[in-house]
PDB file of C-alpha atoms and ligand atoms in Angstrom:
ATOM      1  CA  MET A   1      94.933 108.693  31.481  1.00 88.00           C
ATOM      2  CA  THR A   2      95.211 109.761  27.818  1.00 94.00           C
ATOM      3  CA  LEU A   3      96.589 107.552  25.036  1.00 95.00           C
ATOM      4  CA  ALA A   4      99.779 109.650  25.061  1.00 97.00           C
ATOM      5  CA  THR A   5     100.308 109.142  28.787  1.00 97.00           C
ATOM      6  CA  GLU A   6      99.578 105.427  28.434  1.00 98.00           C
ATOM      7  CA  LEU A   7     102.216 105.196  25.696  1.00 98.00           C
ATOM      8  CA  GLU A   8     104.632 107.223  27.841  1.00 98.00           C
ATOM      9  CA  ALA A   9     104.165 104.908  30.824  1.00 98.00           C
ATOM     10  CA  LEU A  10     104.850 101.871  28.642  1.00 98.00           C
ATOM     11  CA  ALA A  11     107.922 103.500  27.099  1.00 98.00           C
ATOM     12  CA  VAL A  12     109.276 104.311  30.563  1.00 98.00           C
ATOM     13  CA  ASP A  13     108.671 100.792  31.883  1.00 98.00           C
ATOM     14  CA  ILE A  14     110.334  99.112  28.907  1.00 98.00           C
ATOM     15  CA  ALA A  15     113.218 101.618  28.805  1.00 98.00           C
ATOM     16  CA  GLN A  16     113.998 100.852  32.444  1.00 98.00           C
ATOM     17  CA  GLU A  17     114.115  97.100  31.802  1.00 98.00           C
ATOM     18  CA  ALA A  18     116.145  97.588  28.628  1.00 98.00           C
ATOM     19  CA  GLY A  19     118.557  99.956  30.364  1.00 98.00           C
ATOM     20  CA  ARG A  20     119.160  97.450  33.146  1.00 98.00           C
ATOM     21  CA  LEU A  21     120.005  94.782  30.558  1.00 97.00           C
ATOM     22  CA  ALA A  22     122.336  97.128  28.683  1.00 96.00           C
ATOM     23  CA  ARG A  23     124.197  97.946  31.878  1.00 96.00           C
ATOM     24  CA  VAL A  24     124.518  94.285  32.909  1.00 95.00           C
ATOM     25  CA  ARG A  25     125.931  93.397  29.497  1.00 93.00           C
ATOM     26  CA  ARG A  26     128.330  96.349  29.564  1.00 93.00           C
ATOM     27  CA  ASP A  27     129.661  95.342  32.996  1.00 93.00           C
ATOM     28  CA  ALA A  28     130.201  91.788  31.697  1.00 90.00           C
ATOM     29  CA  GLY A  29     132.227  93.003  28.704  1.00 86.00           C
ATOM     30  CA  VAL A  30     131.086  94.121  25.247  1.00 77.00           C
ATOM     31  CA  ALA A  31     131.427  92.187  21.993  1.00 72.00           C
ATOM     32  CA  ILE A  32     131.309  94.083  18.701  1.00 73.00           C
ATOM     33  CA  ALA A  33     128.901  92.169  16.496  1.00 72.00           C
ATOM     34  CA  ALA A  34     129.411  94.013  13.209  1.00 71.00           C
ATOM     35  CA  THR A  35     130.023  97.314  11.472  1.00 74.00           C
ATOM     36  CA  LYS A  36     127.252  98.942   9.440  1.00 77.00           C
ATOM     37  CA  SER A  37     127.377 102.146   7.356  1.00 77.00           C
ATOM     38  CA  ALA A  38     131.076 102.754   8.008  1.00 77.00           C
ATOM     39  CA  LEU A  39     133.916 101.207  10.001  1.00 70.00           C
ATOM     40  CA  ALA A  40     133.109 103.513  12.906  1.00 77.00           C
ATOM     41  CA  ASP A  41     129.415 102.589  12.832  1.00 76.00           C
ATOM     42  CA  ILE A  42     129.475  99.586  15.119  1.00 70.00           C
ATOM     43  CA  VAL A  43     126.766  97.416  16.579  1.00 72.00           C
ATOM     44  CA  THR A  44     127.364  95.366  19.704  1.00 80.00           C
ATOM     45  CA  GLU A  45     125.725  92.114  20.661  1.00 87.00           C
ATOM     46  CA  ALA A  46     124.066  94.107  23.444  1.00 89.00           C
ATOM     47  CA  ASP A  47     122.488  96.536  20.941  1.00 89.00           C
ATOM     48  CA  ARG A  48     120.843  93.582  19.240  1.00 92.00           C
ATOM     49  CA  GLU A  49     119.816  91.865  22.491  1.00 95.00           C
ATOM     50  CA  VAL A  50     118.385  95.049  24.015  1.00 97.00           C
ATOM     51  CA  GLU A  51     116.394  95.847  20.884  1.00 97.00           C
ATOM     52  CA  ALA A  52     115.038  92.292  20.823  1.00 97.00           C
ATOM     53  CA  LEU A  53     113.860  92.720  24.420  1.00 98.00           C
ATOM     54  CA  ILE A  54     112.167  96.034  23.616  1.00 98.00           C
ATOM     55  CA  ARG A  55     110.535  94.601  20.482  1.00 97.00           C
ATOM     56  CA  ALA A  56     109.242  91.545  22.350  1.00 98.00           C
ATOM     57  CA  ARG A  57     107.800  93.639  25.194  1.00 98.00           C
ATOM     58  CA  LEU A  58     106.041  95.970  22.752  1.00 98.00           C
ATOM     59  CA  ALA A  59     104.663  93.073  20.694  1.00 97.00           C
ATOM     60  CA  ALA A  60     103.271  91.524  23.856  1.00 98.00           C
ATOM     61  CA  GLU A  61     101.766  94.743  25.210  1.00 97.00           C
ATOM     62  CA  ARG A  62     100.570  96.324  21.936  1.00 98.00           C
ATOM     63  CA  PRO A  63     100.518  93.681  19.194  1.00 97.00           C
ATOM     64  CA  GLY A  64      98.879  95.923  16.572  1.00 96.00           C
ATOM     65  CA  ASP A  65     101.566  98.627  16.661  1.00 98.00           C
ATOM     66  CA  GLY A  66     104.343  99.090  14.131  1.00 97.00           C
ATOM     67  CA  PHE A  67     108.065  99.093  14.898  1.00 97.00           C
ATOM     68  CA  LEU A  68     111.121 100.911  13.535  1.00 97.00           C
ATOM     69  CA  GLY A  69     114.384  99.938  15.219  1.00 95.00           C
ATOM     70  CA  GLU A  70     118.000 100.807  14.540  1.00 89.00           C
ATOM     71  CA  GLU A  71     119.117  97.189  14.540  1.00 85.00           C
ATOM     72  CA  SER A  72     116.165  95.088  13.394  1.00 87.00           C
ATOM     73  CA  GLY A  73     114.444  97.322  10.868  1.00 85.00           C
ATOM     74  CA  ALA A  74     110.827  98.226  10.269  1.00 90.00           C
ATOM     75  CA  GLU A  75     107.485  96.470  10.567  1.00 92.00           C
ATOM     76  CA  ARG A  76     104.191  98.174   9.806  1.00 93.00           C
ATOM     77  CA  GLY A  77     101.335  97.867  12.288  1.00 94.00           C
ATOM     78  CA  ALA A  78      97.557  98.194  12.048  1.00 95.00           C
ATOM     79  CA  SER A  79      96.979 100.559  14.966  1.00 96.00           C
ATOM     80  CA  GLY A  80      98.400 103.743  13.430  1.00 96.00           C
ATOM     81  CA  ILE A  81     101.094 103.840  16.120  1.00 98.00           C
ATOM     82  CA  THR A  82     104.742 103.012  15.400  1.00 98.00           C
ATOM     83  CA  TRP A  83     107.462 102.592  18.008  1.00 98.00           C
ATOM     84  CA  VAL A  84     110.778 104.190  16.990  1.00 98.00           C
ATOM     85  CA  VAL A  85     113.629 102.667  18.984  1.00 98.00           C
ATOM     86  CA  ASP A  86     117.347 103.148  19.490  1.00 98.00           C
ATOM     87  CA  PRO A  87     118.275 100.392  21.938  1.00 97.00           C
ATOM     88  CA  ILE A  88     121.614 101.917  22.883  1.00 97.00           C
ATOM     89  CA  ASP A  89     122.133 105.474  21.683  1.00 98.00           C
ATOM     90  CA  GLY A  90     125.791 106.299  22.156  1.00 96.00           C
ATOM     91  CA  THR A  91     126.985 102.900  21.005  1.00 94.00           C
ATOM     92  CA  VAL A  92     130.608 103.967  20.604  1.00 94.00           C
ATOM     93  CA  ASN A  93     130.622 105.371  24.155  1.00 96.00           C
ATOM     94  CA  TYR A  94     129.081 102.089  25.299  1.00 96.00           C
ATOM     95  CA  ALA A  95     131.713 100.008  23.515  1.00 94.00           C
ATOM     96  CA  TYR A  96     134.562 102.049  25.033  1.00 94.00           C
ATOM     97  CA  GLY A  97     133.097 101.961  28.521  1.00 95.00           C
ATOM     98  CA  ILE A  98     132.193 105.644  28.606  1.00 97.00           C
ATOM     99  CA  PRO A  99     129.109 105.713  30.870  1.00 97.00           C
ATOM    100  CA  HIS A 100     127.130 108.132  28.689  1.00 98.00           C
ATOM    101  CA  TYR A 101     124.532 106.249  26.654  1.00 98.00           C
ATOM    102  CA  ALA A 102     120.762 105.861  26.681  1.00 98.00           C
ATOM    103  CA  VAL A 103     117.814 103.744  25.628  1.00 98.00           C
ATOM    104  CA  SER A 104     115.529 105.840  23.414  1.00 98.00           C
ATOM    105  CA  ILE A 105     111.916 104.743  22.823  1.00 98.00           C
ATOM    106  CA  ALA A 106     109.242 106.857  21.100  1.00 98.00           C
ATOM    107  CA  ALA A 107     105.666 106.238  19.963  1.00 98.00           C
ATOM    108  CA  VAL A 108     104.597 108.131  16.830  1.00 98.00           C
ATOM    109  CA  THR A 109     101.441 108.409  14.748  1.00 98.00           C
ATOM    110  CA  GLY A 110     101.408 108.934  11.000  1.00 95.00           C
ATOM    111  CA  GLU A 111     104.050 107.749   8.583  1.00 92.00           C
ATOM    112  CA  PRO A 112     107.143 106.720  10.599  1.00 92.00           C
ATOM    113  CA  THR A 113     109.440 109.347   9.097  1.00 92.00           C
ATOM    114  CA  PRO A 114     110.547 112.563  10.838  1.00 91.00           C
ATOM    115  CA  GLU A 115     108.993 114.587   8.012  1.00 90.00           C
ATOM    116  CA  GLN A 116     105.551 113.045   8.488  1.00 94.00           C
ATOM    117  CA  TRP A 117     105.171 111.600  11.989  1.00 96.00           C
ATOM    118  CA  GLU A 118     103.705 113.176  15.128  1.00 98.00           C
ATOM    119  CA  VAL A 119     105.524 112.015  18.223  1.00 98.00           C
ATOM    120  CA  GLN A 120     103.009 111.119  20.952  1.00 98.00           C
ATOM    121  CA  ALA A 121     105.293 109.883  23.737  1.00 98.00           C
ATOM    122  CA  GLY A 122     108.943 109.244  24.431  1.00 98.00           C
ATOM    123  CA  ALA A 123     111.402 108.019  27.017  1.00 98.00           C
ATOM    124  CA  VAL A 124     115.187 108.485  27.068  1.00 98.00           C
ATOM    125  CA  TYR A 125     116.791 106.487  29.868  1.00 98.00           C
ATOM    126  CA  ALA A 126     120.445 106.814  30.898  1.00 98.00           C
ATOM    127  CA  PRO A 127     121.010 103.695  33.037  1.00 98.00           C
ATOM    128  CA  VAL A 128     124.364 104.661  34.547  1.00 98.00           C
ATOM    129  CA  ALA A 129     123.189 108.102  35.598  1.00 98.00           C
ATOM    130  CA  GLY A 130     119.834 106.610  36.556  1.00 98.00           C
ATOM    131  CA  GLU A 131     118.018 109.432  34.732  1.00 98.00           C
ATOM    132  CA  MET A 132     114.669 108.853  33.028  1.00 98.00           C
ATOM    133  CA  PHE A 133     113.682 111.679  30.699  1.00 98.00           C
ATOM    134  CA  ARG A 134     110.077 111.303  29.560  1.00 98.00           C
ATOM    135  CA  ALA A 135     107.291 113.165  27.767  1.00 98.00           C
ATOM    136  CA  ALA A 136     103.738 112.700  26.523  1.00 98.00           C
ATOM    137  CA  ARG A 137     102.329 115.137  23.930  1.00 98.00           C
ATOM    138  CA  GLY A 138     100.659 118.029  25.680  1.00 98.00           C
ATOM    139  CA  GLU A 139     101.744 116.861  29.136  1.00 98.00           C
ATOM    140  CA  GLY A 140     105.185 118.427  29.488  1.00 98.00           C
ATOM    141  CA  ALA A 141     108.640 116.892  29.694  1.00 98.00           C
ATOM    142  CA  TRP A 142     109.958 115.398  32.914  1.00 98.00           C
ATOM    143  CA  LEU A 143     113.086 114.063  34.574  1.00 98.00           C
ATOM    144  CA  GLY A 144     111.578 111.663  37.055  1.00 92.00           C
ATOM    145  CA  GLU A 145     108.991 113.855  38.783  1.00 95.00           C
ATOM    146  CA  ALA A 146     110.760 117.155  38.051  1.00 98.00           C
ATOM    147  CA  ARG A 147     109.279 119.176  35.188  1.00 98.00           C
ATOM    148  CA  LEU A 148     111.807 120.188  32.546  1.00 98.00           C
ATOM    149  CA  ALA A 149     112.261 123.597  30.931  1.00 98.00           C
ATOM    150  CA  VAL A 150     114.696 124.693  28.240  1.00 98.00           C
ATOM    151  CA  SER A 151     117.084 127.543  29.059  1.00 97.00           C
ATOM    152  CA  ALA A 152     115.137 130.801  29.140  1.00 93.00           C
ATOM    153  CA  GLU A 153     117.971 133.054  27.990  1.00 93.00           C
ATOM    154  CA  VAL A 154     121.564 132.948  26.786  1.00 94.00           C
ATOM    155  CA  GLY A 155     124.143 134.733  28.904  1.00 92.00           C
ATOM    156  CA  PRO A 156     126.552 137.401  27.627  1.00 94.00           C
ATOM    157  CA  ALA A 157     129.294 134.783  27.111  1.00 95.00           C
ATOM    158  CA  GLY A 158     127.193 133.025  24.484  1.00 96.00           C
ATOM    159  CA  ALA A 159     125.430 129.664  24.288  1.00 97.00           C
ATOM    160  CA  LEU A 160     126.602 126.267  25.486  1.00 98.00           C
ATOM    161  CA  LEU A 161     125.952 124.054  22.463  1.00 98.00           C
ATOM    162  CA  ALA A 162     126.266 120.377  21.590  1.00 98.00           C
ATOM    163  CA  THR A 163     126.834 118.764  18.243  1.00 98.00           C
ATOM    164  CA  GLY A 164     128.035 115.510  16.743  1.00 96.00           C
ATOM    165  CA  PHE A 165     129.628 113.893  13.717  1.00 93.00           C
ATOM    166  CA  GLY A 166     128.381 111.248  11.356  1.00 86.00           C
ATOM    167  CA  TYR A 167     130.169 107.923  11.078  1.00 85.00           C
ATOM    168  CA  ASP A 168     131.117 108.475   7.440  1.00 86.00           C
ATOM    169  CA  PRO A 169     134.534 110.156   7.232  1.00 88.00           C
ATOM    170  CA  ALA A 170     133.369 111.871   4.034  1.00 88.00           C
ATOM    171  CA  THR A 171     130.948 113.998   6.079  1.00 88.00           C
ATOM    172  CA  ARG A 172     133.646 115.230   8.451  1.00 91.00           C
ATOM    173  CA  PRO A 173     134.823 118.268   6.412  1.00 92.00           C
ATOM    174  CA  GLY A 174     131.247 119.534   6.215  1.00 92.00           C
ATOM    175  CA  ASP A 175     130.663 118.909   9.910  1.00 93.00           C
ATOM    176  CA  LEU A 176     133.819 120.816  10.825  1.00 94.00           C
ATOM    177  CA  GLU A 177     132.930 123.654   8.434  1.00 94.00           C
ATOM    178  CA  LEU A 178     129.542 123.924  10.109  1.00 94.00           C
ATOM    179  CA  ILE A 179     131.111 124.092  13.570  1.00 96.00           C
ATOM    180  CA  ALA A 180     133.651 126.700  12.447  1.00 95.00           C
ATOM    181  CA  HIS A 181     130.765 128.802  11.139  1.00 93.00           C
ATOM    182  CA  VAL A 182     128.405 128.425  14.117  1.00 96.00           C
ATOM    183  CA  MET A 183     130.766 128.772  17.064  1.00 95.00           C
ATOM    184  CA  PRO A 184     131.986 132.361  16.577  1.00 93.00           C
ATOM    185  CA  LEU A 185     128.429 133.529  16.000  1.00 89.00           C
ATOM    186  CA  VAL A 186     126.633 131.784  18.822  1.00 90.00           C
ATOM    187  CA  ALA A 187     128.664 129.675  21.220  1.00 91.00           C
ATOM    188  CA  ARG A 188     130.592 130.114  24.449  1.00 94.00           C
ATOM    189  CA  ASP A 189     131.615 126.486  24.161  1.00 97.00           C
ATOM    190  CA  LEU A 190     130.753 123.195  22.504  1.00 97.00           C
ATOM    191  CA  ARG A 191     130.105 119.696  23.788  1.00 98.00           C
ATOM    192  CA  ARG A 192     130.241 116.487  21.771  1.00 98.00           C
ATOM    193  CA  SER A 193     128.736 113.846  24.068  1.00 98.00           C
ATOM    194  CA  GLY A 194     128.284 110.953  21.629  1.00 97.00           C
ATOM    195  CA  SER A 195     124.590 110.446  22.363  1.00 98.00           C
ATOM    196  CA  ALA A 196     122.073 112.414  20.327  1.00 98.00           C
ATOM    197  CA  ALA A 197     119.183 111.273  22.511  1.00 98.00           C
ATOM    198  CA  LEU A 198     120.898 112.650  25.623  1.00 98.00           C
ATOM    199  CA  ASP A 199     121.903 115.827  23.783  1.00 98.00           C
ATOM    200  CA  HIS A 200     118.201 116.398  23.092  1.00 98.00           C
ATOM    201  CA  ALA A 201     117.324 115.566  26.714  1.00 98.00           C
ATOM    202  CA  TYR A 202     119.932 118.004  28.015  1.00 98.00           C
ATOM    203  CA  VAL A 203     118.489 120.823  25.901  1.00 98.00           C
ATOM    204  CA  ALA A 204     115.073 119.991  27.366  1.00 98.00           C
ATOM    205  CA  ALA A 205     116.590 120.109  30.862  1.00 98.00           C
ATOM    206  CA  GLY A 206     118.371 123.417  30.279  1.00 98.00           C
ATOM    207  CA  ARG A 207     121.767 121.727  30.672  1.00 98.00           C
ATOM    208  CA  LEU A 208     122.557 122.846  27.124  1.00 98.00           C
ATOM    209  CA  ASP A 209     121.303 126.025  25.459  1.00 98.00           C
ATOM    210  CA  GLY A 210     121.105 124.342  22.069  1.00 98.00           C
ATOM    211  CA  TYR A 211     122.059 121.398  19.890  1.00 98.00           C
ATOM    212  CA  PHE A 212     122.655 120.927  16.179  1.00 98.00           C
ATOM    213  CA  GLU A 213     123.784 117.910  14.205  1.00 97.00           C
ATOM    214  CA  ARG A 214     123.652 116.577  10.661  1.00 95.00           C
ATOM    215  CA  GLY A 215     122.877 113.076   9.525  1.00 92.00           C
ATOM    216  CA  LEU A 216     120.948 111.733  12.509  1.00 94.00           C
ATOM    217  CA  ALA A 217     118.770 108.667  11.995  1.00 94.00           C
ATOM    218  CA  PRO A 218     115.048 108.743  12.918  1.00 95.00           C
ATOM    219  CA  TRP A 219     115.656 106.643  16.055  1.00 97.00           C
ATOM    220  CA  ASP A 220     118.361 109.051  17.281  1.00 97.00           C
ATOM    221  CA  LEU A 221     115.908 111.935  17.501  1.00 97.00           C
ATOM    222  CA  ALA A 222     112.342 110.620  17.804  1.00 98.00           C
ATOM    223  CA  ALA A 223     111.975 110.667  21.592  1.00 98.00           C
ATOM    224  CA  GLY A 224     114.358 113.579  22.110  1.00 98.00           C
ATOM    225  CA  SER A 225     112.479 115.896  19.765  1.00 98.00           C
ATOM    226  CA  LEU A 226     109.352 115.558  21.910  1.00 98.00           C
ATOM    227  CA  LEU A 227     111.337 116.192  25.101  1.00 98.00           C
ATOM    228  CA  VAL A 228     112.566 119.478  23.610  1.00 98.00           C
ATOM    229  CA  THR A 229     109.174 120.767  22.464  1.00 98.00           C
ATOM    230  CA  GLU A 230     107.342 119.641  25.593  1.00 98.00           C
ATOM    231  CA  ALA A 231     109.981 121.504  27.651  1.00 98.00           C
ATOM    232  CA  GLY A 232     109.137 124.742  25.798  1.00 98.00           C
ATOM    233  CA  GLY A 233     111.863 124.467  23.193  1.00 98.00           C
ATOM    234  CA  ARG A 234     111.756 124.791  19.415  1.00 98.00           C
ATOM    235  CA  TYR A 235     112.851 122.079  17.020  1.00 97.00           C
ATOM    236  CA  GLY A 236     113.708 122.229  13.339  1.00 96.00           C
ATOM    237  CA  ARG A 237     114.875 119.727  10.748  1.00 94.00           C
ATOM    238  CA  ASN A 238     115.619 120.544   7.148  1.00 90.00           C
ATOM    239  CA  GLN A 239     114.555 118.408   4.238  1.00 82.00           C
ATOM    240  CA  PRO A 240     117.353 116.109   3.086  1.00 78.00           C
ATOM    241  CA  ASP A 241     118.700 117.725  -0.056  1.00 80.00           C
ATOM    242  CA  GLY A 242     121.875 115.721  -0.518  1.00 78.00           C
ATOM    243  CA  SER A 243     124.064 118.638   0.469  1.00 78.00           C
ATOM    244  CA  TRP A 244     126.580 118.391   3.279  1.00 76.00           C
ATOM    245  CA  ARG A 245     124.242 120.521   5.374  1.00 75.00           C
ATOM    246  CA  SER A 246     121.409 118.017   5.323  1.00 78.00           C
ATOM    247  CA  PRO A 247     119.571 116.587   7.060  1.00 88.00           C
ATOM    248  CA  LEU A 248     120.304 119.059   9.788  1.00 94.00           C
ATOM    249  CA  ILE A 249     118.464 119.277  13.099  1.00 96.00           C
ATOM    250  CA  VAL A 250     118.434 122.284  15.450  1.00 98.00           C
ATOM    251  CA  ALA A 251     117.012 122.234  18.981  1.00 98.00           C
ATOM    252  CA  ALA A 252     117.038 125.190  21.374  1.00 98.00           C
ATOM    253  CA  GLY A 253     114.991 127.390  23.652  1.00 97.00           C
ATOM    254  CA  PRO A 254     112.975 130.216  22.047  1.00 97.00           C
ATOM    255  CA  ALA A 255     115.600 132.808  23.042  1.00 94.00           C
ATOM    256  CA  LEU A 256     118.287 131.115  20.953  1.00 97.00           C
ATOM    257  CA  PHE A 257     116.555 129.079  18.269  1.00 98.00           C
ATOM    258  CA  ASP A 258     116.345 131.603  15.441  1.00 97.00           C
ATOM    259  CA  ARG A 259     119.960 132.710  15.843  1.00 96.00           C
ATOM    260  CA  LEU A 260     121.252 129.123  15.995  1.00 97.00           C
ATOM    261  CA  ALA A 261     119.064 127.986  13.107  1.00 96.00           C
ATOM    262  CA  GLU A 262     120.271 130.848  10.920  1.00 95.00           C
ATOM    263  CA  ALA A 263     123.930 130.301  11.838  1.00 95.00           C
ATOM    264  CA  ALA A 264     123.624 126.564  11.184  1.00 95.00           C
ATOM    265  CA  GLY A 265     121.887 127.115   7.854  1.00 92.00           C
ATOM    266  CA  LEU A 266     118.563 125.534   8.741  1.00 92.00           C
ATOM    267  CA  VAL A 267     116.209 126.496   5.941  1.00 76.00           C
TER     268      VAL A 267
HETATM  269  C1  LIG B   1     124.932 108.164  17.485  1.00 78.36           C
HETATM  270  C2  LIG B   1     124.379 109.488  17.960  1.00 78.36           C
HETATM  271  C3  LIG B   1     125.472 110.539  17.946  1.00 78.36           C
HETATM  272  C4  LIG B   1     125.939 110.724  16.541  1.00 78.36           C
HETATM  273  C5  LIG B   1     126.495 109.420  16.034  1.00 78.36           C
HETATM  274  C6  LIG B   1     125.460 108.289  16.099  1.00 78.36           C
HETATM  275  P1  LIG B   1     124.223 105.616  17.822  1.00 78.36           P
HETATM  276  O1  LIG B   1     123.902 107.200  17.530  1.00 78.36           O
HETATM  277  O2  LIG B   1     123.855 109.332  19.247  1.00 78.36           O
HETATM  278  O3  LIG B   1     125.023 111.794  18.431  1.00 78.36           O
HETATM  279  O4  LIG B   1     126.895 111.737  16.477  1.00 78.36           O
HETATM  280  O5  LIG B   1     126.925 109.596  14.708  1.00 78.36           O
HETATM  281  O6  LIG B   1     124.407 108.591  15.217  1.00 78.36           O
HETATM  282  O7  LIG B   1     124.883 105.107  16.580  1.00 78.36           O
HETATM  283  O8  LIG B   1     125.126 105.544  18.995  1.00 78.36           O
HETATM  284  O9  LIG B   1     122.876 104.987  18.066  1.00 78.36           O
END
C-alpha cells in the first residue's frame, strides 16, 4: 500500500461515515445555521456537524496533518499533508431536499492552495445515490470497484457540459455571458447540478463531456480535480486576476479540453 492509497482508504472510510450522518440529518429536517458570503450562500447545522465529525476522525487517525474546511477554516499541520474538506457540497440542494449532494475529502501535499498543492488522494461520496468516487495519485479513479474513464470523443451533436453560478449576484452577468459564449461553440446541452464535486466526478465517469465554472472554492474542487486527471482527463484553472472570468476551472477529456478551454477563455 502506498501513502496515496492509504490516504484514499481513510478518505473513503470517513466520507462514508460523514455521508451517513448528512443523510440522517437531512431526513430529520434541515436547519439553516447562517448565511456567509451572500444571502444565497447558506450553511446548515448539518454542514457544521458533518465537518466536525470529519475533522475529529482525521485528528484521531493522523494528528500531524493540516486541515482546510469550508466551515471551520484552516489549521496547519507538521506532516506536509493537508486535508481539504467540503462536508456537504451542494448545500443548497441539500437544504431544499434535492438528493444531489456529496461529501468531498482530499489529501494534498504542498501549500494548501490550488495553485501550489499536489492532490494525493480524494473521495467524493454521494450518500443518496450510494456512489463513492475515489482516486489515489497514480492509481486511477474508481466508482466502487469500477475504473473510471473520461469520455473518449464528442459526438456530432456537440458536448454535454456542466457549469454553475457563484452565490454573489454580481457575478451572474459574467457567468451568463460565459455560457452564452461557450454553448454555441461547444455544447449540445448544459447541466447545472448544484454540486461541483459531483460535476467533477461525472466528468471522470464520462457522464459529462466537460465542466467549467468560475469562482469555486478550494474545497469544491480538490478531490474532484484528482478524479478527473486519474480518469485520463485534463484539468485547468486560471490564476485569479480579479476579472469576471476568474478563477475559472475547466475539466474535460483530451478530445474536448482544448476547444472548451479556448471557448471558456482559460488562459
Ligand atoms: C457549491 C458548488 C456549486 C457552485 C456553488 C457552490 P457548496 O458548493 O458545489 O457547483 O455552483 O456556487 O460553490 O456551497 O454547496 O459547498
